[in-house]
Amino acid sequence: MKLIRFGEPGRETPGLLMEDATLLDVSPFLQDYDEAFFANDGLTQLKQWLKENAASAPRVATSVRLGSPISRPSKIVCIGLNFRDHAKESKMEIPEEPVIFFKATTSLVGPNDDLIMPKNAQKLDWEVELAVVIGEKGSYIERKEALKHVAGYALHNDYSERVFQLERGGQWVKGKSADTFAPLGPFLATYDEIPDTGHLGMWLKVNGEFRQRSSTSEMIFDVPTLVSYVSQFMTLLPGDIISTGTPAGVGLGMRPPQYLKAGDVVELGIDHLGEARQRVVAWQLATGDTVSTHPAR
Ligand code: ZN
């Protein structure tokens, strides 16, 4: 199954992308693709419901806005320097153990939403990545059991502000967490749709030109290893995201480096996980933002 969420930001409705490319509204059956849904074996129940109700369930216009295919999770864990070619272009050693860092969960948005440059952004960069979504709670998961904890996979762009990430001290999370920095989807492909995560082609274009063209076969640590590894340090909850790292071809690795500017268009895709497209827009104070609007106390 291919899970989608559609509608206005923050008010998305769960749905399915069907084989015939129609979009189906599953809100008569379930509330959302969230921690409770995955924890209560929602995928099995949804599959059963679909068998009986696919023909009669309401259809949705394909022009609808897509949100993140899952509700905001408890955490987004990212893996750094997990592709040999990317570690090399970043002039970093191939790590002996996976590098892990967090992305704020508030950075999660739909696959085709605008990328809003954060205030004072200077070095805005792209990273096409395979995101793993956890389906079953676990800690100290053994590698051979790891895939049993996976609900499915999605396309992710791990946007990064390199000054915030690398030149402001402290941890990478600063450059990874701005609003709109984690467009996910178009859909979550359930685990049964991707039996082999080791040979998925992945690509990214900026303004129509290829920047990244690689495969998950370039990964240093594979998906089962990463799920097991992260679970040694924290409990993974249903709905949690592990983003598995990016291949070569990021702006930071170009000679000279090239970064995104307002008006640029980023397109990306991974085999069997669809495509996404983001337009870069300049930061501006929007109505309702809580930036420095409190009266002095
Ligand atoms: Zn990344």
PDB file of C-alpha atoms and ligand atoms in Angstrom:
ATOM      1  CA  MET A   1       0.000   0.000   0.000  1.00  0.00           C
ATOM      2  CA  LYS A   2       0.983   3.609  -0.555  1.00  0.00           C
ATOM      3  CA  LEU A   3      -0.136   5.827   2.305  1.00  0.00           C
ATOM      4  CA  ILE A   4      -0.748   9.524   1.701  1.00  0.00           C
ATOM      5  CA  ARG A   5      -2.123  12.430   3.706  1.00  0.00           C
ATOM      6  CA  PHE A   6      -3.895  15.247   1.906  1.00  0.00           C
ATOM      7  CA  GLY A   7      -5.485  18.617   2.588  1.00  0.00           C
ATOM      8  CA  GLU A   8      -4.526  21.876   4.257  1.00  0.00           C
ATOM      9  CA  PRO A   9      -1.297  22.027   6.310  1.00  0.00           C
ATOM     10  CA  GLY A  10      -1.934  20.805   9.850  1.00  0.00           C
ATOM     11  CA  ARG A  11      -5.388  19.434   8.944  1.00  0.00           C
ATOM     12  CA  GLU A  12      -4.465  16.546   6.670  1.00  0.00           C
ATOM     13  CA  THR A  13      -6.711  13.566   6.036  1.00  0.00           C
ATOM     14  CA  PRO A  14      -5.356  10.013   5.619  1.00  0.00           C
ATOM     15  CA  GLY A  15      -5.641   8.383   2.220  1.00  0.00           C
ATOM     16  CA  LEU A  16      -4.136   5.869  -0.170  1.00  0.00           C
ATOM     17  CA  LEU A  17      -2.543   6.176  -3.574  1.00  0.00           C
ATOM     18  CA  MET A  18      -4.002   3.310  -5.596  1.00  0.00           C
ATOM     19  CA  GLU A  19      -2.388   1.298  -8.394  1.00  0.00           C
ATOM     20  CA  ASP A  20      -4.530   3.117 -10.967  1.00  0.00           C
ATOM     21  CA  ALA A  21      -3.149   6.453  -9.635  1.00  0.00           C
ATOM     22  CA  THR A  22      -6.438   7.494  -8.041  1.00  0.00           C
ATOM     23  CA  LEU A  23      -6.419   8.869  -4.508  1.00  0.00           C
ATOM     24  CA  LEU A  24      -8.698   7.296  -1.961  1.00  0.00           C
ATOM     25  CA  ASP A  25      -9.976   8.895   1.241  1.00  0.00           C
ATOM     26  CA  VAL A  26      -9.694   6.453   4.156  1.00  0.00           C
ATOM     27  CA  SER A  27     -10.964   8.833   6.840  1.00  0.00           C
ATOM     28  CA  PRO A  28     -14.214   6.832   7.184  1.00  0.00           C
ATOM     29  CA  PHE A  29     -12.002   4.045   8.595  1.00  0.00           C
ATOM     30  CA  LEU A  30      -9.188   5.717  10.515  1.00  0.00           C
ATOM     31  CA  GLN A  31      -8.188   9.048  12.015  1.00  0.00           C
ATOM     32  CA  ASP A  32      -4.562   9.478  11.044  1.00  0.00           C
ATOM     33  CA  TYR A  33      -1.290   7.713  10.292  1.00  0.00           C
ATOM     34  CA  ASP A  34       0.208   8.347  13.709  1.00  0.00           C
ATOM     35  CA  GLU A  35       1.889   6.448  16.527  1.00  0.00           C
ATOM     36  CA  ALA A  36      -1.368   4.804  17.657  1.00  0.00           C
ATOM     37  CA  PHE A  37      -2.218   3.706  14.115  1.00  0.00           C
ATOM     38  CA  PHE A  38       1.082   1.876  13.609  1.00  0.00           C
ATOM     39  CA  ALA A  39       1.196   0.564  17.204  1.00  0.00           C
ATOM     40  CA  ASN A  40      -2.265  -1.019  16.937  1.00  0.00           C
ATOM     41  CA  ASP A  41      -1.428  -2.962  13.782  1.00  0.00           C
ATOM     42  CA  GLY A  42      -3.262  -0.398  11.691  1.00  0.00           C
ATOM     43  CA  LEU A  43      -1.536  -1.509   8.489  1.00  0.00           C
ATOM     44  CA  THR A  44      -3.039  -5.011   8.685  1.00  0.00           C
ATOM     45  CA  GLN A  45      -6.483  -3.637   9.481  1.00  0.00           C
ATOM     46  CA  LEU A  46      -6.249  -1.075   6.699  1.00  0.00           C
ATOM     47  CA  LYS A  47      -5.341  -3.789   4.219  1.00  0.00           C
ATOM     48  CA  GLN A  48      -8.382  -5.793   5.282  1.00  0.00           C
ATOM     49  CA  TRP A  49     -10.661  -2.745   5.141  1.00  0.00           C
ATOM     50  CA  LEU A  50      -9.343  -1.957   1.677  1.00  0.00           C
ATOM     51  CA  LYS A  51     -10.289  -5.414   0.390  1.00  0.00           C
ATOM     52  CA  GLU A  52     -13.898  -4.790   1.330  1.00  0.00           C
ATOM     53  CA  ASN A  53     -14.217  -1.065   0.683  1.00  0.00           C
ATOM     54  CA  ALA A  54     -11.861  -0.078  -2.146  1.00  0.00           C
ATOM     55  CA  ALA A  55     -14.675   0.260  -4.675  1.00  0.00           C
ATOM     56  CA  SER A  56     -17.001   2.322  -2.504  1.00  0.00           C
ATOM     57  CA  ALA A  57     -14.517   4.542  -0.649  1.00  0.00           C
ATOM     58  CA  PRO A  58     -14.558   8.227  -1.640  1.00  0.00           C
ATOM     59  CA  ARG A  59     -12.060   9.410  -4.259  1.00  0.00           C
ATOM     60  CA  VAL A  60     -10.066  12.628  -3.965  1.00  0.00           C
ATOM     61  CA  ALA A  61      -9.014  14.999  -6.762  1.00  0.00           C
ATOM     62  CA  THR A  62      -5.411  14.281  -7.767  1.00  0.00           C
ATOM     63  CA  SER A  63      -4.724  18.038  -7.663  1.00  0.00           C
ATOM     64  CA  VAL A  64      -5.083  18.036  -3.878  1.00  0.00           C
ATOM     65  CA  ARG A  65      -2.129  19.174  -1.741  1.00  0.00           C
ATOM     66  CA  LEU A  66      -0.194  16.282  -0.220  1.00  0.00           C
ATOM     67  CA  GLY A  67       1.105  16.567   3.324  1.00  0.00           C
ATOM     68  CA  SER A  68       3.731  14.425   4.986  1.00  0.00           C
ATOM     69  CA  PRO A  69       2.443  10.834   4.628  1.00  0.00           C
ATOM     70  CA  ILE A  70       2.689  10.362   8.394  1.00  0.00           C
ATOM     71  CA  SER A  71       1.615  12.518  11.295  1.00  0.00           C
ATOM     72  CA  ARG A  72       4.352  14.347  13.228  1.00  0.00           C
ATOM     73  CA  PRO A  73       6.408  11.594  14.910  1.00  0.00           C
ATOM     74  CA  SER A  74       8.194  11.543  18.269  1.00  0.00           C
ATOM     75  CA  LYS A  75      11.543  11.939  16.520  1.00  0.00           C
ATOM     76  CA  ILE A  76      13.386  12.261  13.245  1.00  0.00           C
ATOM     77  CA  VAL A  77      16.790  10.592  13.531  1.00  0.00           C
ATOM     78  CA  CYS A  78      19.247  11.191  10.713  1.00  0.00           C
ATOM     79  CA  ILE A  79      22.365   9.319   9.725  1.00  0.00           C
ATOM     80  CA  GLY A  80      25.358  11.401   8.636  1.00  0.00           C
ATOM     81  CA  LEU A  81      28.074  10.439   6.147  1.00  0.00           C
ATOM     82  CA  ASN A  82      26.500   7.075   5.322  1.00  0.00           C
ATOM     83  CA  PHE A  83      27.536   7.019   1.647  1.00  0.00           C
ATOM     84  CA  ARG A  84      31.148   6.430   0.689  1.00  0.00           C
ATOM     85  CA  ASP A  85      31.069   9.010  -2.105  1.00  0.00           C
ATOM     86  CA  HIS A  86      29.457  11.678   0.115  1.00  0.00           C
ATOM     87  CA  ALA A  87      31.918  11.178   2.981  1.00  0.00           C
ATOM     88  CA  LYS A  88      34.694  11.651   0.444  1.00  0.00           C
ATOM     89  CA  GLU A  89      33.260  14.863  -1.074  1.00  0.00           C
ATOM     90  CA  SER A  90      32.732  16.229   2.455  1.00  0.00           C
ATOM     91  CA  LYS A  91      36.413  15.479   3.146  1.00  0.00           C
ATOM     92  CA  MET A  92      35.416  13.409   6.155  1.00  0.00           C
ATOM     93  CA  GLU A  93      36.698   9.993   7.174  1.00  0.00           C
ATOM     94  CA  ILE A  94      34.460   6.991   6.520  1.00  0.00           C
ATOM     95  CA  PRO A  95      32.929   6.602   9.976  1.00  0.00           C
ATOM     96  CA  GLU A  96      33.605   3.468  11.998  1.00  0.00           C
ATOM     97  CA  GLU A  97      30.154   3.729  13.543  1.00  0.00           C
ATOM     98  CA  PRO A  98      27.089   5.519  12.146  1.00  0.00           C
ATOM     99  CA  VAL A  99      26.990   9.256  12.850  1.00  0.00           C
ATOM    100  CA  ILE A 100      23.538  10.153  14.177  1.00  0.00           C
ATOM    101  CA  PHE A 101      21.830  13.474  14.716  1.00  0.00           C
ATOM    102  CA  PHE A 102      18.311  14.841  15.138  1.00  0.00           C
ATOM    103  CA  LYS A 103      16.079  16.980  12.992  1.00  0.00           C
ATOM    104  CA  ALA A 104      13.288  18.853  14.784  1.00  0.00           C
ATOM    105  CA  THR A 105       9.951  17.171  14.053  1.00  0.00           C
ATOM    106  CA  THR A 106       8.479  20.610  13.275  1.00  0.00           C
ATOM    107  CA  SER A 107      10.556  20.613  10.066  1.00  0.00           C
ATOM    108  CA  LEU A 108       8.263  17.967   8.548  1.00  0.00           C
ATOM    109  CA  VAL A 109       6.142  19.113   5.554  1.00  0.00           C
ATOM    110  CA  GLY A 110       4.519  17.803   2.402  1.00  0.00           C
ATOM    111  CA  PRO A 111       6.590  16.623  -0.566  1.00  0.00           C
ATOM    112  CA  ASN A 112       5.755  19.543  -2.846  1.00  0.00           C
ATOM    113  CA  ASP A 113       5.505  22.361  -0.309  1.00  0.00           C
ATOM    114  CA  ASP A 114       7.712  25.410  -0.734  1.00  0.00           C
ATOM    115  CA  LEU A 115      11.089  25.310   0.969  1.00  0.00           C
ATOM    116  CA  ILE A 116      11.220  28.464   3.066  1.00  0.00           C
ATOM    117  CA  MET A 117      14.761  29.758   3.497  1.00  0.00           C
ATOM    118  CA  PRO A 118      15.315  30.308   7.203  1.00  0.00           C
ATOM    119  CA  LYS A 119      16.018  33.837   8.415  1.00  0.00           C
ATOM    120  CA  ASN A 120      19.694  34.691   7.700  1.00  0.00           C
ATOM    121  CA  ALA A 121      20.260  31.565   5.592  1.00  0.00           C
ATOM    122  CA  GLN A 122      23.449  31.679   3.522  1.00  0.00           C
ATOM    123  CA  LYS A 123      24.324  28.117   2.544  1.00  0.00           C
ATOM    124  CA  LEU A 124      21.123  26.240   1.908  1.00  0.00           C
ATOM    125  CA  ASP A 125      21.760  22.712   0.644  1.00  0.00           C
ATOM    126  CA  TRP A 126      19.858  19.606  -0.507  1.00  0.00           C
ATOM    127  CA  GLU A 127      20.165  15.889   0.399  1.00  0.00           C
ATOM    128  CA  VAL A 128      18.030  13.187  -1.229  1.00  0.00           C
ATOM    129  CA  GLU A 129      17.524  10.370   1.296  1.00  0.00           C
ATOM    130  CA  LEU A 130      15.693   7.134   1.933  1.00  0.00           C
ATOM    131  CA  ALA A 131      13.575   7.557   5.062  1.00  0.00           C
ATOM    132  CA  VAL A 132      12.623   4.497   7.115  1.00  0.00           C
ATOM    133  CA  VAL A 133       9.420   4.704   9.159  1.00  0.00           C
ATOM    134  CA  ILE A 134       9.206   2.554  12.273  1.00  0.00           C
ATOM    135  CA  GLY A 135       6.099   0.392  12.695  1.00  0.00           C
ATOM    136  CA  GLU A 136       6.779  -1.406  15.964  1.00  0.00           C
ATOM    137  CA  LYS A 137       8.249  -0.055  19.198  1.00  0.00           C
ATOM    138  CA  GLY A 138      11.680  -1.367  20.045  1.00  0.00           C
ATOM    139  CA  SER A 139      14.951  -0.884  21.855  1.00  0.00           C
ATOM    140  CA  TYR A 140      18.122  -2.991  21.628  1.00  0.00           C
ATOM    141  CA  ILE A 141      16.774  -4.473  18.406  1.00  0.00           C
ATOM    142  CA  GLU A 142      18.953  -7.169  16.873  1.00  0.00           C
ATOM    143  CA  ARG A 143      19.966  -6.658  13.277  1.00  0.00           C
ATOM    144  CA  LYS A 144      18.231  -9.842  12.119  1.00  0.00           C
ATOM    145  CA  GLU A 145      14.978  -8.661  13.736  1.00  0.00           C
ATOM    146  CA  ALA A 146      15.272  -5.085  12.541  1.00  0.00           C
ATOM    147  CA  LEU A 147      13.036  -5.180   9.458  1.00  0.00           C
ATOM    148  CA  LYS A 148      10.149  -6.518  11.552  1.00  0.00           C
ATOM    149  CA  HIS A 149      10.124  -3.084  13.200  1.00  0.00           C
ATOM    150  CA  VAL A 150       9.767  -1.207   9.912  1.00  0.00           C
ATOM    151  CA  ALA A 151       6.372   0.033   8.648  1.00  0.00           C
ATOM    152  CA  GLY A 152       7.684   1.314   5.345  1.00  0.00           C
ATOM    153  CA  TYR A 153       9.774   3.778   3.407  1.00  0.00           C
ATOM    154  CA  ALA A 154       9.486   7.277   1.979  1.00  0.00           C
ATOM    155  CA  LEU A 155      11.399   9.817  -0.064  1.00  0.00           C
ATOM    156  CA  HIS A 156      12.973  12.564   2.039  1.00  0.00           C
ATOM    157  CA  ASN A 157      14.970  15.720   1.325  1.00  0.00           C
ATOM    158  CA  ASP A 158      17.186  16.409   4.359  1.00  0.00           C
ATOM    159  CA  TYR A 159      17.575  20.161   3.790  1.00  0.00           C
ATOM    160  CA  SER A 160      20.545  21.699   5.537  1.00  0.00           C
ATOM    161  CA  GLU A 161      21.813  25.196   6.263  1.00  0.00           C
ATOM    162  CA  ARG A 162      25.566  24.631   6.234  1.00  0.00           C
ATOM    163  CA  VAL A 163      26.525  27.755   8.176  1.00  0.00           C
ATOM    164  CA  PHE A 164      24.119  26.845  10.975  1.00  0.00           C
ATOM    165  CA  GLN A 165      25.245  23.203  10.790  1.00  0.00           C
ATOM    166  CA  LEU A 166      29.020  23.585  10.570  1.00  0.00           C
ATOM    167  CA  GLU A 167      30.127  27.130  11.370  1.00  0.00           C
ATOM    168  CA  ARG A 168      28.113  28.059  14.452  1.00  0.00           C
ATOM    169  CA  GLY A 169      29.538  25.532  16.937  1.00  0.00           C
ATOM    170  CA  GLY A 170      27.730  22.701  18.654  1.00  0.00           C
ATOM    171  CA  GLN A 171      25.636  20.094  16.963  1.00  0.00           C
ATOM    172  CA  TRP A 172      24.357  19.590  13.417  1.00  0.00           C
ATOM    173  CA  VAL A 173      20.741  19.839  14.598  1.00  0.00           C
ATOM    174  CA  LYS A 174      20.954  23.657  14.271  1.00  0.00           C
ATOM    175  CA  GLY A 175      21.338  23.429  10.527  1.00  0.00           C
ATOM    176  CA  LYS A 176      18.782  20.682   9.980  1.00  0.00           C
ATOM    177  CA  SER A 177      15.678  21.764  11.810  1.00  0.00           C
ATOM    178  CA  ALA A 178      14.102  24.864  10.240  1.00  0.00           C
ATOM    179  CA  ASP A 179      10.448  24.720   9.235  1.00  0.00           C
ATOM    180  CA  THR A 180      10.009  22.983   5.833  1.00  0.00           C
ATOM    181  CA  PHE A 181      13.456  21.313   6.063  1.00  0.00           C
ATOM    182  CA  ALA A 182      11.974  17.791   5.985  1.00  0.00           C
ATOM    183  CA  PRO A 183       9.648  17.344   3.007  1.00  0.00           C
ATOM    184  CA  LEU A 184       8.506  13.711   3.150  1.00  0.00           C
ATOM    185  CA  GLY A 185       6.696  11.679   0.507  1.00  0.00           C
ATOM    186  CA  PRO A 186       4.727  11.761  -1.832  1.00  0.00           C
ATOM    187  CA  PHE A 187       3.744   8.543  -0.052  1.00  0.00           C
ATOM    188  CA  LEU A 188       4.833   5.982   2.515  1.00  0.00           C
ATOM    189  CA  ALA A 189       5.361   2.665   0.708  1.00  0.00           C
ATOM    190  CA  THR A 190       4.651  -0.171   3.121  1.00  0.00           C
ATOM    191  CA  TYR A 191       7.548  -2.553   3.768  1.00  0.00           C
ATOM    192  CA  ASP A 192       6.116  -5.291   1.520  1.00  0.00           C
ATOM    193  CA  GLU A 193       6.431  -2.976  -1.508  1.00  0.00           C
ATOM    194  CA  ILE A 194      10.218  -2.646  -1.065  1.00  0.00           C
ATOM    195  CA  PRO A 195      11.612  -6.102  -0.327  1.00  0.00           C
ATOM    196  CA  ASP A 196      15.184  -4.959  -1.049  1.00  0.00           C
ATOM    197  CA  THR A 197      16.307  -1.537   0.170  1.00  0.00           C
ATOM    198  CA  GLY A 198      19.865  -2.215  -0.966  1.00  0.00           C
ATOM    199  CA  HIS A 199      19.563  -1.336  -4.654  1.00  0.00           C
ATOM    200  CA  LEU A 200      17.304   1.696  -5.003  1.00  0.00           C
ATOM    201  CA  GLY A 201      18.300   4.355  -7.508  1.00  0.00           C
ATOM    202  CA  MET A 202      18.105   7.879  -6.129  1.00  0.00           C
ATOM    203  CA  TRP A 203      18.478  11.275  -7.796  1.00  0.00           C
ATOM    204  CA  LEU A 204      18.038  14.992  -7.277  1.00  0.00           C
ATOM    205  CA  LYS A 205      17.952  17.916  -9.717  1.00  0.00           C
ATOM    206  CA  VAL A 206      18.268  21.661  -9.161  1.00  0.00           C
ATOM    207  CA  ASN A 207      16.612  23.776 -11.864  1.00  0.00           C
ATOM    208  CA  GLY A 208      16.460  20.722 -14.131  1.00  0.00           C
ATOM    209  CA  GLU A 209      20.131  19.710 -13.773  1.00  0.00           C
ATOM    210  CA  PHE A 210      21.174  16.517 -12.053  1.00  0.00           C
ATOM    211  CA  ARG A 211      23.105  17.100  -8.843  1.00  0.00           C
ATOM    212  CA  GLN A 212      22.792  13.690  -7.183  1.00  0.00           C
ATOM    213  CA  ARG A 213      22.583  10.333  -9.005  1.00  0.00           C
ATOM    214  CA  SER A 214      23.383   7.297  -6.946  1.00  0.00           C
ATOM    215  CA  SER A 215      21.976   4.181  -5.345  1.00  0.00           C
ATOM    216  CA  THR A 216      21.373   2.871  -1.853  1.00  0.00           C
ATOM    217  CA  SER A 217      24.004   0.246  -2.768  1.00  0.00           C
ATOM    218  CA  GLU A 218      26.557   2.992  -1.916  1.00  0.00           C
ATOM    219  CA  MET A 219      25.486   2.955   1.731  1.00  0.00           C
ATOM    220  CA  ILE A 220      28.164   2.169   4.309  1.00  0.00           C
ATOM    221  CA  PHE A 221      25.625   0.910   6.883  1.00  0.00           C
ATOM    222  CA  ASP A 222      22.468  -0.756   5.506  1.00  0.00           C
ATOM    223  CA  VAL A 223      18.892  -0.293   6.723  1.00  0.00           C
ATOM    224  CA  PRO A 224      18.751  -3.245   9.178  1.00  0.00           C
ATOM    225  CA  THR A 225      22.096  -2.202  10.678  1.00  0.00           C
ATOM    226  CA  LEU A 226      20.878   1.381  11.134  1.00  0.00           C
ATOM    227  CA  VAL A 227      17.572   0.427  12.793  1.00  0.00           C
ATOM    228  CA  SER A 228      19.438  -1.890  15.163  1.00  0.00           C
ATOM    229  CA  TYR A 229      22.165   0.673  15.809  1.00  0.00           C
ATOM    230  CA  VAL A 230      19.888   3.623  16.630  1.00  0.00           C
ATOM    231  CA  SER A 231      17.809   1.413  18.956  1.00  0.00           C
ATOM    232  CA  GLN A 232      20.906   0.802  21.114  1.00  0.00           C
ATOM    233  CA  PHE A 233      20.687   4.444  22.237  1.00  0.00           C
ATOM    234  CA  MET A 234      16.952   5.245  22.319  1.00  0.00           C
ATOM    235  CA  THR A 235      13.553   3.581  22.128  1.00  0.00           C
ATOM    236  CA  LEU A 236      12.123   3.721  18.641  1.00  0.00           C
ATOM    237  CA  LEU A 237       8.396   4.418  18.602  1.00  0.00           C
ATOM    238  CA  PRO A 238       5.899   3.633  15.856  1.00  0.00           C
ATOM    239  CA  GLY A 239       5.927   6.470  13.333  1.00  0.00           C
ATOM    240  CA  ASP A 240       9.509   7.513  14.107  1.00  0.00           C
ATOM    241  CA  ILE A 241      11.681   8.345  11.103  1.00  0.00           C
ATOM    242  CA  ILE A 242      15.250   7.258  10.468  1.00  0.00           C
ATOM    243  CA  SER A 243      16.680   9.087   7.467  1.00  0.00           C
ATOM    244  CA  THR A 244      19.539   7.012   6.137  1.00  0.00           C
ATOM    245  CA  GLY A 245      21.958   9.554   4.690  1.00  0.00           C
ATOM    246  CA  THR A 246      22.683  11.139   1.335  1.00  0.00           C
ATOM    247  CA  PRO A 247      24.973  10.238  -1.579  1.00  0.00           C
ATOM    248  CA  ALA A 248      27.491  12.536  -3.257  1.00  0.00           C
ATOM    249  CA  GLY A 249      26.402  15.616  -5.149  1.00  0.00           C
ATOM    250  CA  VAL A 250      25.365  18.079  -2.454  1.00  0.00           C
ATOM    251  CA  GLY A 251      26.097  21.796  -2.900  1.00  0.00           C
ATOM    252  CA  LEU A 252      28.760  21.714  -0.183  1.00  0.00           C
ATOM    253  CA  GLY A 253      30.729  19.153  -2.193  1.00  0.00           C
ATOM    254  CA  MET A 254      30.798  21.142  -5.448  1.00  0.00           C
ATOM    255  CA  ARG A 255      33.916  23.048  -6.543  1.00  0.00           C
ATOM    256  CA  PRO A 256      33.209  25.826  -5.789  1.00  0.00           C
ATOM    257  CA  PRO A 257      30.262  25.042  -3.477  1.00  0.00           C
ATOM    258  CA  GLN A 258      26.832  26.037  -4.779  1.00  0.00           C
ATOM    259  CA  TYR A 259      23.823  26.726  -2.619  1.00  0.00           C
ATOM    260  CA  LEU A 260      20.125  27.315  -3.177  1.00  0.00           C
ATOM    261  CA  LYS A 261      18.573  30.720  -3.684  1.00  0.00           C
ATOM    262  CA  ALA A 262      14.999  31.961  -3.827  1.00  0.00           C
ATOM    263  CA  GLY A 263      13.307  30.870  -7.037  1.00  0.00           C
ATOM    264  CA  ASP A 264      15.287  27.652  -7.444  1.00  0.00           C
ATOM    265  CA  VAL A 265      13.362  24.433  -8.035  1.00  0.00           C
ATOM    266  CA  VAL A 266      14.511  21.142  -6.493  1.00  0.00           C
ATOM    267  CA  GLU A 267      13.186  17.825  -7.809  1.00  0.00           C
ATOM    268  CA  LEU A 268      14.065  14.416  -6.419  1.00  0.00           C
ATOM    269  CA  GLY A 269      13.099  10.773  -6.513  1.00  0.00           C
ATOM    270  CA  ILE A 270      13.899   7.247  -5.354  1.00  0.00           C
ATOM    271  CA  ASP A 271      12.926   4.043  -7.193  1.00  0.00           C
ATOM    272  CA  HIS A 272       9.446   2.865  -6.101  1.00  0.00           C
ATOM    273  CA  LEU A 273       9.026   5.855  -3.762  1.00  0.00           C
ATOM    274  CA  GLY A 274       7.851   8.477  -6.243  1.00  0.00           C
ATOM    275  CA  GLU A 275       9.040  12.000  -6.881  1.00  0.00           C
ATOM    276  CA  ALA A 276       8.811  15.342  -5.083  1.00  0.00           C
ATOM    277  CA  ARG A 277       9.354  18.967  -6.067  1.00  0.00           C
ATOM    278  CA  GLN A 278      10.105  21.970  -3.880  1.00  0.00           C
ATOM    279  CA  ARG A 279      10.372  25.638  -4.830  1.00  0.00           C
ATOM    280  CA  VAL A 280      12.730  27.753  -2.753  1.00  0.00           C
ATOM    281  CA  VAL A 281      11.210  30.938  -1.332  1.00  0.00           C
ATOM    282  CA  ALA A 282      12.775  33.694   0.743  1.00  0.00           C
ATOM    283  CA  TRP A 283      12.024  33.914   4.455  1.00  0.00           C
ATOM    284  CA  GLN A 284       9.440  36.448   5.515  1.00  0.00           C
ATOM    285  CA  LEU A 285       7.566  37.092   8.695  1.00  0.00           C
ATOM    286  CA  ALA A 286       4.151  35.560   8.162  1.00  0.00           C
ATOM    287  CA  THR A 287       0.973  36.597   9.904  1.00  0.00           C
ATOM    288  CA  GLY A 288       0.647  34.565  13.073  1.00  0.00           C
ATOM    289  CA  ASP A 289       4.358  33.834  13.442  1.00  0.00           C
ATOM    290  CA  THR A 290       5.504  34.119  17.016  1.00  0.00           C
ATOM    291  CA  VAL A 291       8.816  35.774  16.255  1.00  0.00           C
ATOM    292  CA  SER A 292       9.421  38.685  18.653  1.00  0.00           C
ATOM    293  CA  THR A 293       5.764  39.639  18.755  1.00  0.00           C
ATOM    294  CA  HIS A 294       5.301  39.460  22.516  1.00  0.00           C
ATOM    295  CA  PRO A 295       4.891  42.790  24.280  1.00  0.00           C
ATOM    296  CA  ALA A 296       7.535  43.556  26.901  1.00  0.00           C
ATOM    297  CA  ARG A 297       6.680  42.166  30.342  1.00  0.00           C
TER     298      ARG A 297
HETATM  299 ZN    ZN B   1      21.267  13.952   5.585  1.00  0.00          ZN
END
